[in-house]
mmCIF file with all atom_site columns, C-alpha atoms in Angstrom:
data_model
loop_
_atom_site.group_PDB
_atom_site.id
_atom_site.type_symbol
_atom_site.label_atom_id
_atom_site.label_alt_id
_atom_site.label_comp_id
_atom_site.label_asym_id
_atom_site.label_entity_id
_atom_site.label_seq_id
_atom_site.pdbx_PDB_ins_code
_atom_site.Cartn_x
_atom_site.Cartn_y
_atom_site.Cartn_z
_atom_site.occupancy
_atom_site.B_iso_or_equiv
_atom_site.pdbx_formal_charge
_atom_site.auth_seq_id
_atom_site.auth_comp_id
_atom_site.auth_asym_id
_atom_site.auth_atom_id
_atom_site.pdbx_PDB_model_num
ATOM 1   C CA . UNK A 1 1   ? 32.305 -90.052  46.987 1.00 88.00 ? 1   UNK A CA 1
ATOM 2   C CA . UNK A 1 2   ? 31.646 -93.617  47.512 1.00 88.00 ? 2   UNK A CA 1
ATOM 3   C CA . UNK A 1 3   ? 33.109 -95.216  51.286 1.00 75.00 ? 3   UNK A CA 1
ATOM 4   C CA . UNK A 1 4   ? 33.813 -98.096  50.839 1.00 75.00 ? 4   UNK A CA 1
ATOM 5   C CA . UNK A 1 5   ? 32.666 -99.926  47.542 1.00 71.00 ? 5   UNK A CA 1
ATOM 6   C CA . UNK A 1 6   ? 33.773 -103.995 47.422 1.00 69.00 ? 6   UNK A CA 1
ATOM 7   C CA . UNK A 1 7   ? 36.709 -104.500 45.585 1.00 69.00 ? 7   UNK A CA 1
ATOM 8   C CA . UNK A 1 8   ? 36.946 -107.455 42.831 1.00 70.00 ? 8   UNK A CA 1
ATOM 9   C CA . UNK A 1 9   ? 39.605 -109.704 44.815 1.00 79.00 ? 9   UNK A CA 1
ATOM 10  C CA . UNK A 1 10  ? 40.098 -112.873 42.984 1.00 85.00 ? 10  UNK A CA 1
ATOM 11  C CA . UNK A 1 11  ? 40.682 -116.316 44.716 1.00 91.00 ? 11  UNK A CA 1
ATOM 12  C CA . UNK A 1 12  ? 42.822 -119.119 43.617 1.00 95.00 ? 12  UNK A CA 1
ATOM 13  C CA . UNK A 1 13  ? 41.040 -122.944 42.959 1.00 93.00 ? 13  UNK A CA 1
ATOM 14  C CA . UNK A 1 14  ? 44.211 -124.820 44.116 1.00 95.00 ? 14  UNK A CA 1
ATOM 15  C CA . UNK A 1 15  ? 42.984 -128.527 42.405 1.00 96.00 ? 15  UNK A CA 1
ATOM 16  C CA . UNK A 1 16  ? 43.168 -126.454 38.864 1.00 95.00 ? 16  UNK A CA 1
ATOM 17  C CA . UNK A 1 17  ? 45.663 -124.382 39.473 1.00 95.00 ? 17  UNK A CA 1
ATOM 18  C CA . UNK A 1 18  ? 43.802 -121.300 38.113 1.00 95.00 ? 18  UNK A CA 1
ATOM 19  C CA . UNK A 1 19  ? 42.823 -117.830 39.102 1.00 94.00 ? 19  UNK A CA 1
ATOM 20  C CA . UNK A 1 20  ? 38.651 -118.380 40.404 1.00 92.00 ? 20  UNK A CA 1
ATOM 21  C CA . UNK A 1 21  ? 36.584 -114.991 40.074 1.00 86.00 ? 21  UNK A CA 1
ATOM 22  C CA . UNK A 1 22  ? 34.706 -114.930 43.779 1.00 85.00 ? 22  UNK A CA 1
ATOM 23  C CA . UNK A 1 23  ? 32.187 -112.981 45.039 1.00 83.00 ? 23  UNK A CA 1
ATOM 24  C CA . UNK A 1 24  ? 31.714 -112.745 48.751 1.00 86.00 ? 24  UNK A CA 1
ATOM 25  C CA . UNK A 1 25  ? 28.719 -110.184 49.655 1.00 88.00 ? 25  UNK A CA 1
ATOM 26  C CA . UNK A 1 26  ? 28.792 -108.291 52.904 1.00 89.00 ? 26  UNK A CA 1
ATOM 27  C CA . UNK A 1 27  ? 27.912 -108.432 56.060 1.00 91.00 ? 27  UNK A CA 1
ATOM 28  C CA . UNK A 1 28  ? 26.196 -106.070 58.961 1.00 93.00 ? 28  UNK A CA 1
ATOM 29  C CA . UNK A 1 29  ? 29.907 -106.902 60.958 1.00 92.00 ? 29  UNK A CA 1
ATOM 30  C CA . UNK A 1 30  ? 31.540 -104.302 57.528 1.00 91.00 ? 30  UNK A CA 1
ATOM 31  C CA . UNK A 1 31  ? 30.341 -101.016 58.506 1.00 93.00 ? 31  UNK A CA 1
ATOM 32  C CA . UNK A 1 32  ? 32.818 -100.485 60.681 1.00 90.00 ? 32  UNK A CA 1
ATOM 33  C CA . UNK A 1 33  ? 36.030 -99.137  58.157 1.00 88.00 ? 33  UNK A CA 1
ATOM 34  C CA . UNK A 1 34  ? 33.406 -97.318  55.911 1.00 91.00 ? 34  UNK A CA 1
ATOM 35  C CA . UNK A 1 35  ? 32.097 -95.921  58.993 1.00 92.00 ? 35  UNK A CA 1
ATOM 36  C CA . UNK A 1 36  ? 35.011 -94.917  60.666 1.00 90.00 ? 36  UNK A CA 1
ATOM 37  C CA . UNK A 1 37  ? 36.039 -93.193  57.502 1.00 91.00 ? 37  UNK A CA 1
ATOM 38  C CA . UNK A 1 38  ? 32.971 -91.303  57.016 1.00 93.00 ? 38  UNK A CA 1
ATOM 39  C CA . UNK A 1 39  ? 33.073 -90.269  60.604 1.00 92.00 ? 39  UNK A CA 1
ATOM 40  C CA . UNK A 1 40  ? 36.593 -88.467  60.250 1.00 91.00 ? 40  UNK A CA 1
ATOM 41  C CA . UNK A 1 41  ? 36.035 -87.102  56.645 1.00 92.00 ? 41  UNK A CA 1
ATOM 42  C CA . UNK A 1 42  ? 32.796 -85.909  56.827 1.00 92.00 ? 42  UNK A CA 1
ATOM 43  C CA . UNK A 1 43  ? 33.696 -82.509  57.815 1.00 88.00 ? 43  UNK A CA 1
ATOM 44  C CA . UNK A 1 44  ? 37.346 -82.470  56.081 1.00 89.00 ? 44  UNK A CA 1
ATOM 45  C CA . UNK A 1 45  ? 35.554 -82.278  52.345 1.00 90.00 ? 45  UNK A CA 1
ATOM 46  C CA . UNK A 1 46  ? 33.125 -80.307  50.681 1.00 89.00 ? 46  UNK A CA 1
ATOM 47  C CA . UNK A 1 47  ? 31.496 -83.286  48.661 1.00 93.00 ? 47  UNK A CA 1
ATOM 48  C CA . UNK A 1 48  ? 28.786 -85.875  48.809 1.00 94.00 ? 48  UNK A CA 1
ATOM 49  C CA . UNK A 1 49  ? 29.422 -88.725  50.491 1.00 95.00 ? 49  UNK A CA 1
ATOM 50  C CA . UNK A 1 50  ? 27.943 -92.202  49.814 1.00 94.00 ? 50  UNK A CA 1
ATOM 51  C CA . UNK A 1 51  ? 27.981 -95.145  52.220 1.00 94.00 ? 51  UNK A CA 1
ATOM 52  C CA . UNK A 1 52  ? 28.369 -98.781  51.330 1.00 90.00 ? 52  UNK A CA 1
ATOM 53  C CA . UNK A 1 53  ? 29.046 -101.968 52.559 1.00 91.00 ? 53  UNK A CA 1
ATOM 54  C CA . UNK A 1 54  ? 26.628 -104.169 54.940 1.00 92.00 ? 54  UNK A CA 1
ATOM 55  C CA . UNK A 1 55  ? 23.536 -102.610 54.629 1.00 94.00 ? 55  UNK A CA 1
ATOM 56  C CA . UNK A 1 56  ? 20.940 -104.842 56.088 1.00 93.00 ? 56  UNK A CA 1
ATOM 57  C CA . UNK A 1 57  ? 19.172 -103.583 57.953 1.00 95.00 ? 57  UNK A CA 1
ATOM 58  C CA . UNK A 1 58  ? 17.429 -99.894  59.345 1.00 96.00 ? 58  UNK A CA 1
ATOM 59  C CA . UNK A 1 59  ? 19.990 -99.665  62.304 1.00 97.00 ? 59  UNK A CA 1
ATOM 60  C CA . UNK A 1 60  ? 23.441 -99.762  59.637 1.00 97.00 ? 60  UNK A CA 1
ATOM 61  C CA . UNK A 1 61  ? 21.082 -96.539  57.484 1.00 97.00 ? 61  UNK A CA 1
ATOM 62  C CA . UNK A 1 62  ? 20.829 -94.931  60.531 1.00 98.00 ? 62  UNK A CA 1
ATOM 63  C CA . UNK A 1 63  ? 24.648 -95.294  61.352 1.00 97.00 ? 63  UNK A CA 1
ATOM 64  C CA . UNK A 1 64  ? 25.963 -94.236  58.303 1.00 97.00 ? 64  UNK A CA 1
ATOM 65  C CA . UNK A 1 65  ? 23.981 -91.274  58.266 1.00 97.00 ? 65  UNK A CA 1
ATOM 66  C CA . UNK A 1 66  ? 24.940 -90.123  61.681 1.00 97.00 ? 66  UNK A CA 1
ATOM 67  C CA . UNK A 1 67  ? 28.348 -90.787  60.851 1.00 95.00 ? 67  UNK A CA 1
ATOM 68  C CA . UNK A 1 68  ? 27.926 -87.996  57.848 1.00 96.00 ? 68  UNK A CA 1
ATOM 69  C CA . UNK A 1 69  ? 27.054 -89.990  54.956 1.00 96.00 ? 69  UNK A CA 1
ATOM 70  C CA . UNK A 1 70  ? 24.259 -88.268  52.596 1.00 96.00 ? 70  UNK A CA 1
ATOM 71  C CA . UNK A 1 71  ? 23.302 -91.101  51.151 1.00 95.00 ? 71  UNK A CA 1
ATOM 72  C CA . UNK A 1 72  ? 23.213 -95.007  51.940 1.00 95.00 ? 72  UNK A CA 1
ATOM 73  C CA . UNK A 1 73  ? 23.264 -98.223  49.410 1.00 92.00 ? 73  UNK A CA 1
ATOM 74  C CA . UNK A 1 74  ? 22.510 -101.449 49.915 1.00 91.00 ? 74  UNK A CA 1
ATOM 75  C CA . UNK A 1 75  ? 23.338 -104.751 47.270 1.00 87.00 ? 75  UNK A CA 1
ATOM 76  C CA . UNK A 1 76  ? 23.962 -107.815 49.276 1.00 88.00 ? 76  UNK A CA 1
ATOM 77  C CA . UNK A 1 77  ? 20.676 -107.602 51.400 1.00 89.00 ? 77  UNK A CA 1
ATOM 78  C CA . UNK A 1 78  ? 18.789 -107.640 48.231 1.00 87.00 ? 78  UNK A CA 1
ATOM 79  C CA . UNK A 1 79  ? 20.879 -110.575 46.030 1.00 85.00 ? 79  UNK A CA 1
ATOM 80  C CA . UNK A 1 80  ? 21.448 -112.795 49.492 1.00 85.00 ? 80  UNK A CA 1
ATOM 81  C CA . UNK A 1 81  ? 17.206 -111.932 50.813 1.00 83.00 ? 81  UNK A CA 1
ATOM 82  C CA . UNK A 1 82  ? 14.868 -112.064 47.975 1.00 79.00 ? 82  UNK A CA 1
ATOM 83  C CA . UNK A 1 83  ? 12.165 -111.240 49.596 1.00 77.00 ? 83  UNK A CA 1
ATOM 84  C CA . UNK A 1 84  ? 14.029 -108.236 51.274 1.00 76.00 ? 84  UNK A CA 1
ATOM 85  C CA . UNK A 1 85  ? 11.418 -105.381 51.251 1.00 85.00 ? 85  UNK A CA 1
ATOM 86  C CA . UNK A 1 86  ? 13.458 -101.751 50.556 1.00 87.00 ? 86  UNK A CA 1
ATOM 87  C CA . UNK A 1 87  ? 9.888  -100.827 52.097 1.00 90.00 ? 87  UNK A CA 1
ATOM 88  C CA . UNK A 1 88  ? 10.416 -102.692 55.128 1.00 91.00 ? 88  UNK A CA 1
ATOM 89  C CA . UNK A 1 89  ? 13.924 -101.287 55.694 1.00 92.00 ? 89  UNK A CA 1
ATOM 90  C CA . UNK A 1 90  ? 12.556 -97.336  55.201 1.00 93.00 ? 90  UNK A CA 1
ATOM 91  C CA . UNK A 1 91  ? 9.568  -98.300  57.807 1.00 95.00 ? 91  UNK A CA 1
ATOM 92  C CA . UNK A 1 92  ? 12.242 -99.384  60.217 1.00 96.00 ? 92  UNK A CA 1
ATOM 93  C CA . UNK A 1 93  ? 14.726 -96.816  59.484 1.00 97.00 ? 93  UNK A CA 1
ATOM 94  C CA . UNK A 1 94  ? 11.487 -93.434  59.381 1.00 97.00 ? 94  UNK A CA 1
ATOM 95  C CA . UNK A 1 95  ? 10.113 -95.334  63.244 1.00 98.00 ? 95  UNK A CA 1
ATOM 96  C CA . UNK A 1 96  ? 13.778 -95.220  65.060 1.00 97.00 ? 96  UNK A CA 1
ATOM 97  C CA . UNK A 1 97  ? 14.099 -91.844  63.300 1.00 97.00 ? 97  UNK A CA 1
ATOM 98  C CA . UNK A 1 98  ? 10.655 -90.883  65.484 1.00 97.00 ? 98  UNK A CA 1
ATOM 99  C CA . UNK A 1 99  ? 11.430 -93.102  68.804 1.00 97.00 ? 99  UNK A CA 1
ATOM 100 C CA . UNK A 1 100 ? 14.865 -90.392  68.636 1.00 97.00 ? 100 UNK A CA 1
ATOM 101 C CA . UNK A 1 101 ? 12.822 -87.408  67.771 1.00 97.00 ? 101 UNK A CA 1
ATOM 102 C CA . UNK A 1 102 ? 14.509 -86.290  64.196 1.00 97.00 ? 102 UNK A CA 1
ATOM 103 C CA . UNK A 1 103 ? 12.339 -84.360  62.528 1.00 96.00 ? 103 UNK A CA 1
ATOM 104 C CA . UNK A 1 104 ? 14.896 -84.888  59.155 1.00 96.00 ? 104 UNK A CA 1
ATOM 105 C CA . UNK A 1 105 ? 17.090 -86.928  57.798 1.00 96.00 ? 105 UNK A CA 1
ATOM 106 C CA . UNK A 1 106 ? 19.330 -83.233  57.606 1.00 95.00 ? 106 UNK A CA 1
ATOM 107 C CA . UNK A 1 107 ? 19.375 -82.754  61.332 1.00 96.00 ? 107 UNK A CA 1
ATOM 108 C CA . UNK A 1 108 ? 21.234 -86.638  61.975 1.00 95.00 ? 108 UNK A CA 1
ATOM 109 C CA . UNK A 1 109 ? 23.393 -86.318  59.149 1.00 96.00 ? 109 UNK A CA 1
ATOM 110 C CA . UNK A 1 110 ? 26.921 -86.035  60.448 1.00 94.00 ? 110 UNK A CA 1
ATOM 111 C CA . UNK A 1 111 ? 25.708 -85.755  63.932 1.00 95.00 ? 111 UNK A CA 1
ATOM 112 C CA . UNK A 1 112 ? 28.150 -88.307  64.844 1.00 92.00 ? 112 UNK A CA 1
ATOM 113 C CA . UNK A 1 113 ? 30.439 -87.549  62.543 1.00 93.00 ? 113 UNK A CA 1
ATOM 114 C CA . UNK A 1 114 ? 34.568 -86.727  64.338 1.00 90.00 ? 114 UNK A CA 1
ATOM 115 C CA . UNK A 1 115 ? 33.835 -83.300  63.807 1.00 87.00 ? 115 UNK A CA 1
ATOM 116 C CA . UNK A 1 116 ? 30.694 -83.464  66.157 1.00 89.00 ? 116 UNK A CA 1
ATOM 117 C CA . UNK A 1 117 ? 31.328 -85.917  69.111 1.00 85.00 ? 117 UNK A CA 1
ATOM 118 C CA . UNK A 1 118 ? 32.492 -84.797  72.389 1.00 81.00 ? 118 UNK A CA 1
ATOM 119 C CA . UNK A 1 119 ? 35.368 -87.098  72.620 1.00 81.00 ? 119 UNK A CA 1
ATOM 120 C CA . UNK A 1 120 ? 36.580 -86.849  68.307 1.00 77.00 ? 120 UNK A CA 1
ATOM 121 C CA . UNK A 1 121 ? 39.791 -89.105  69.608 1.00 75.00 ? 121 UNK A CA 1
ATOM 122 C CA . UNK A 1 122 ? 37.328 -91.862  69.512 1.00 74.00 ? 122 UNK A CA 1
ATOM 123 C CA . UNK A 1 123 ? 37.496 -91.925  65.816 1.00 75.00 ? 123 UNK A CA 1
ATOM 124 C CA . UNK A 1 124 ? 41.760 -92.318  65.653 1.00 73.00 ? 124 UNK A CA 1
ATOM 125 C CA . UNK A 1 125 ? 44.816 -94.516  65.926 1.00 67.00 ? 125 UNK A CA 1
ATOM 126 C CA . UNK A 1 126 ? 45.849 -93.886  69.077 1.00 59.00 ? 126 UNK A CA 1
ATOM 127 C CA . UNK A 1 127 ? 42.272 -95.014  70.740 1.00 67.00 ? 127 UNK A CA 1
ATOM 128 C CA . UNK A 1 128 ? 42.967 -98.595  69.585 1.00 70.00 ? 128 UNK A CA 1
ATOM 129 C CA . UNK A 1 129 ? 45.641 -99.005  73.050 1.00 71.00 ? 129 UNK A CA 1
ATOM 130 C CA . UNK A 1 130 ? 42.060 -98.498  75.161 1.00 71.00 ? 130 UNK A CA 1
ATOM 131 C CA . UNK A 1 131 ? 39.878 -100.776 72.598 1.00 73.00 ? 131 UNK A CA 1
ATOM 132 C CA . UNK A 1 132 ? 42.755 -103.009 73.311 1.00 79.00 ? 132 UNK A CA 1
ATOM 133 C CA . UNK A 1 133 ? 42.895 -102.135 76.990 1.00 79.00 ? 133 UNK A CA 1
ATOM 134 C CA . UNK A 1 134 ? 38.923 -102.320 77.957 1.00 78.00 ? 134 UNK A CA 1
ATOM 135 C CA . UNK A 1 135 ? 39.069 -106.009 76.002 1.00 78.00 ? 135 UNK A CA 1
ATOM 136 C CA . UNK A 1 136 ? 42.049 -107.268 78.467 1.00 78.00 ? 136 UNK A CA 1
ATOM 137 C CA . UNK A 1 137 ? 40.013 -105.927 81.492 1.00 82.00 ? 137 UNK A CA 1
ATOM 138 C CA . UNK A 1 138 ? 36.623 -107.630 80.542 1.00 81.00 ? 138 UNK A CA 1
ATOM 139 C CA . UNK A 1 139 ? 37.990 -110.868 79.365 1.00 77.00 ? 139 UNK A CA 1
ATOM 140 C CA . UNK A 1 140 ? 41.229 -111.396 81.124 1.00 69.00 ? 140 UNK A CA 1
ATOM 141 C CA . UNK A 1 141 ? 41.055 -114.727 82.756 1.00 59.00 ? 141 UNK A CA 1
#
């Protein structure tokens, strides 16, 4: 099961009054929606989960695996940066795993999913109020 593949999203050319095909490549900022759903679904589904969207560095790979992805995919980074090196991504990810003392991907996979964390409510809609209150306290004038 792939979470979340990018949907085809046409645009309108207002000068020519035509439907225009567009392709907006993902950015690392787009990881949060699929990250949340991977973390929620990991303990509820007995299927393999694939993460895609926003994978540009080892950080996104680690986050997706911690949430519970079985596999992580990247395309936008390759399309945006022709010199992007998958070997470098793997090297950075391996260094991160060693720094955090993970012996294997299986050891880390799903360790921050909703079923594994100390506060599973952090993934639920009710946590949104807490986020807004924190934002208001930090950025009030």
